[in-house]
Amino acid sequence: MCGIVGYIGKKQAAPVLLEGLSKLEYRGYDSAGIAVRGNGGKIDVVKTKGRLQLLIDKTENGNALFGTSGIGHTRWATHGEPNETNAHPHVSEGGKIVLVHNGIIENYAEIKEKLLSHGYTFYSNTDTEVATKLIAYYYEKYGGALEAIERFILRVRGSYAIAVMFADLPDRIYAARKDSPMIIGAGEDSVYLASDVPAILKYTRNVYYIENLEIAVMETDGVRFYNVDRTEIEKMPVHITWDAEAAEKGGYEHFMMKEICEQPKVITDTVNYVLKDKKIDFTEIGLSDKLIRATKRITIVACGSAYHAGVVMQYVMEGLARIPVRVELASEFRYRKPILERGELVVVISQSGETADSLAALREAKRLGAKTLAVVNVLGSSIAREADFVFYTKAGPEIAVATTKAYTAQLIAGYLISLKFAVVKKTISEAASAAITDGILRLPAQVEALLSDRERIQKFAAKMTGTKDVFFIGRGIDYALSLEGSLKLKEISYIHSEAYAAGELKHGTISLVEEGTLVCGVITQETLAEKTVSNIVEVKSRGAFVVAVAAQNLLPKIEKIADFTITIPETAPQIAASLAVIPLQLLSYYVSANKGLDVDKPRNLAKSVTVE
Ligand code: M6R
C-alpha cells in the first residue's frame, strides 16, 4: 500500500525523501511524488506515474529541488486510476496546504459535496484531495494548524496516515494517523517520518510510534505529540536494534530469494524466542498456564499467507491439544457477527501487524470479550500493541511482497503454541512432545539441505513459463500447504492456480483437467498418502502432468506415477509443511524470475494491506 515519508532538518530534503521512498517501494505503488519547501517559501510539487526511478530522474536525484523540508509518497491507487494527477502530494487552492495520505477516507464523497457547496473545486478523483481541502477549509475557518487537523480527525471516517505542510508555517510538518501505519524518527537536528522503519534507518534508530488519533508536529529540533483534544503528550522513543542491512538485498538478485535463504536462521531465532532448555516458556508472551487450561476453543483469524499458516496451525493444534479450532479470513470474521464463547481465545496472525482486516477482526474479538493472542512479525505494530498477548515471530524485516520467511516463522509459532497447549493440557506424552521438539530443532539443517539442492527446481521451472493453469492438491496439512503453494505461484508468476483438498477434486474441478494440465500433489502425511495418491492417479489418467512434493519415506508410493518428484527429508508429520513449502517457494520464484517479472513487487499487490 502507499508509502509516506517526511523530512525536516538541515540537509537538502529531496534526496532524503527519494531514498526513503525507495526503501518503501516493496509496499507496492503505481505513482510517486514529493513536495519540497523551496528557499523562497513556496512548496514545489513533482509527481510521476510509474516507477520511482522516473521521479528520481525527473528531479535529478532530488538535486533539482532546493529546500530542507518536504514530504513524499508512493501511491497504490484506490480512488482514481494511477496517473500523475491522482498521484500525491495533493494541494489546496493557491498551494496553501500540501498533503500526502495512506488509507481510505470512507466518507469522502459526502465531504466533497460539502466542500463543493463552499466553492472548492477538485482536479483529481482522489479521497486525498478531499482530505487536503477539508484541512484547508478548517484552517481558513479556525486559523490554527493543530485545530484544523483535530477537526479533520473528528470529521472523517476510515483510515489514514497523513503528513501535511502549510505554506505559511515554514518550519513545521504535521502528521496524524488512524489505522494506517506511520512512525517518526528523531535524528540530530532532523526529524523523519515514514510508513515503516527501513525508510529512516540510515539516519536514526530512535523511533516514535504514533498512536491512533494522535498528532505529531515535526520541527528541526524535535517532535511534539498531541491528543486529538490538542493536549500535549509525552512519548518515549523505541530504539531499533535490527541492522539496516537486514532490509538490503545483500548480493541476491531479489529480496525474495534472499528471504527464502534466510529461513534456517528465522526458524532458529523463532524457536529460541520461547524454547529454553527444550521446554516452551511463554513468560515473555504472558500467556499463563492457567489461561491455557481455561481455553475451550480457539479461533484463528488472518489474511492471505498468514491465513494459510493459520490453517496449518488448526490441524496441528486440534491434533496435539485436542481443542476445537476454527480458522477464518479476517475480512469475513469482522462482519459476520461472530459468536465467541466463554473461554475462547482469538489468535490473529499477521506479518506486518497492520493488515486492516486483521486489525479490525482483533478489535471485534476484543469487543466481544475474547482474549486475544497476536502472532506478529513487526515490533510495535498496531496488532501487536492492541492484542492481549503477543508472540513475535523472528523473521526480521521482510521486503518481498510475496511472503516466505515470515510465513515460515508463522508456521513455527503455530507449532510451538500448539505444543505448549498440548503439554499444559496434558494431551500428549512427554516423549511425544520431546520428539516433535527435536524435529523442530532439526528443521533449520533440513531446510538448508533443501536450499542447497535448488538447481533441479530451477531447471524444471524453466519449462513451466508457458503454463496457463496449475492445481495444487493435498489432504490435511498437505491441503493447508497447497493453499500457500498456489498463492505463491499465482501472485508472482501470474499463472492461474488453485488449491484443492485432494478429495474435493472430483466434485467438480476435475472437469478442468485435460492433456498437459499441471497438477502439483503434496504428500507428506503418511496416514493420508494413499488417498492423495489415488486422486493423483485420477488426474493422471485424464492427461495431467504431475509434480509430486513427497516425504522421503512416501516416495515409493508416488514416484512411478508422478512426472517430476521433489523429495523432502523425513520429519514429524505435524511440522512437515516447513520442509515441503521450500520447493514450492523456489518453484514460484524461478518461474517468476524466468518470465522476467518483477519478483519482489508483483503487479497490483502491496506488502502491507492497510485498506479494506
Ligand atoms: O502482513 P500480513 O501477514 O497480515 O499480510 C497478510 C497478507 O496480505 C499476506 O500474507 C499476502 O497474502 C502475501 N502477499 C502473501 O505472499
Coordinates of C-alpha atoms in Angstrom, one line a residue, residues 2 30 75-83 85-88 90 101 103-109 112 124-130 157 159 611-612:
C2 CA 1.0 3.7 -0.2
D30 CA 2.0 2.8 -9.2
R75 CA 0.7 5.7 -4.3
W76 CA -1.2 2.4 -4.6
A77 CA -4.3 3.5 -6.4
T78 CA -7.7 3.2 -4.6
H79 CA -9.7 6.2 -5.8
G80 CA -9.0 7.1 -9.4
E81 CA -6.6 5.5 -11.9
P82 CA -2.9 5.6 -11.4
N83 CA -1.8 8.8 -13.2
T85 CA -3.0 14.0 -11.5
N86 CA -4.2 11.5 -8.9
A87 CA -0.6 10.9 -7.5
H88 CA 0.2 12.6 -4.2
H90 CA -2.2 16.9 -3.2
H101 CA -2.0 10.2 2.6
G103 CA -5.5 4.9 3.7
I104 CA -9.1 5.5 2.7
I105 CA -11.4 8.3 3.7
E106 CA -14.7 6.5 3.6
N107 CA -17.0 9.5 3.8
Y108 CA -15.0 11.5 1.2
A109 CA -18.0 11.8 -1.2
K112 CA -16.6 16.6 -1.2
S124 CA -8.4 14.7 -9.2
N125 CA -10.6 11.6 -8.4
T126 CA -8.9 11.0 -5.0
D127 CA -10.2 11.0 -1.5
T128 CA -6.8 12.5 -0.6
E129 CA -7.5 15.8 -2.5
V130 CA -10.8 15.9 -0.5
R157 CA -14.3 8.2 8.7
S159 CA -8.2 5.1 7.8
V611 CA -7.0 -0.6 3.5
E612 CA -10.0 -2.9 3.2

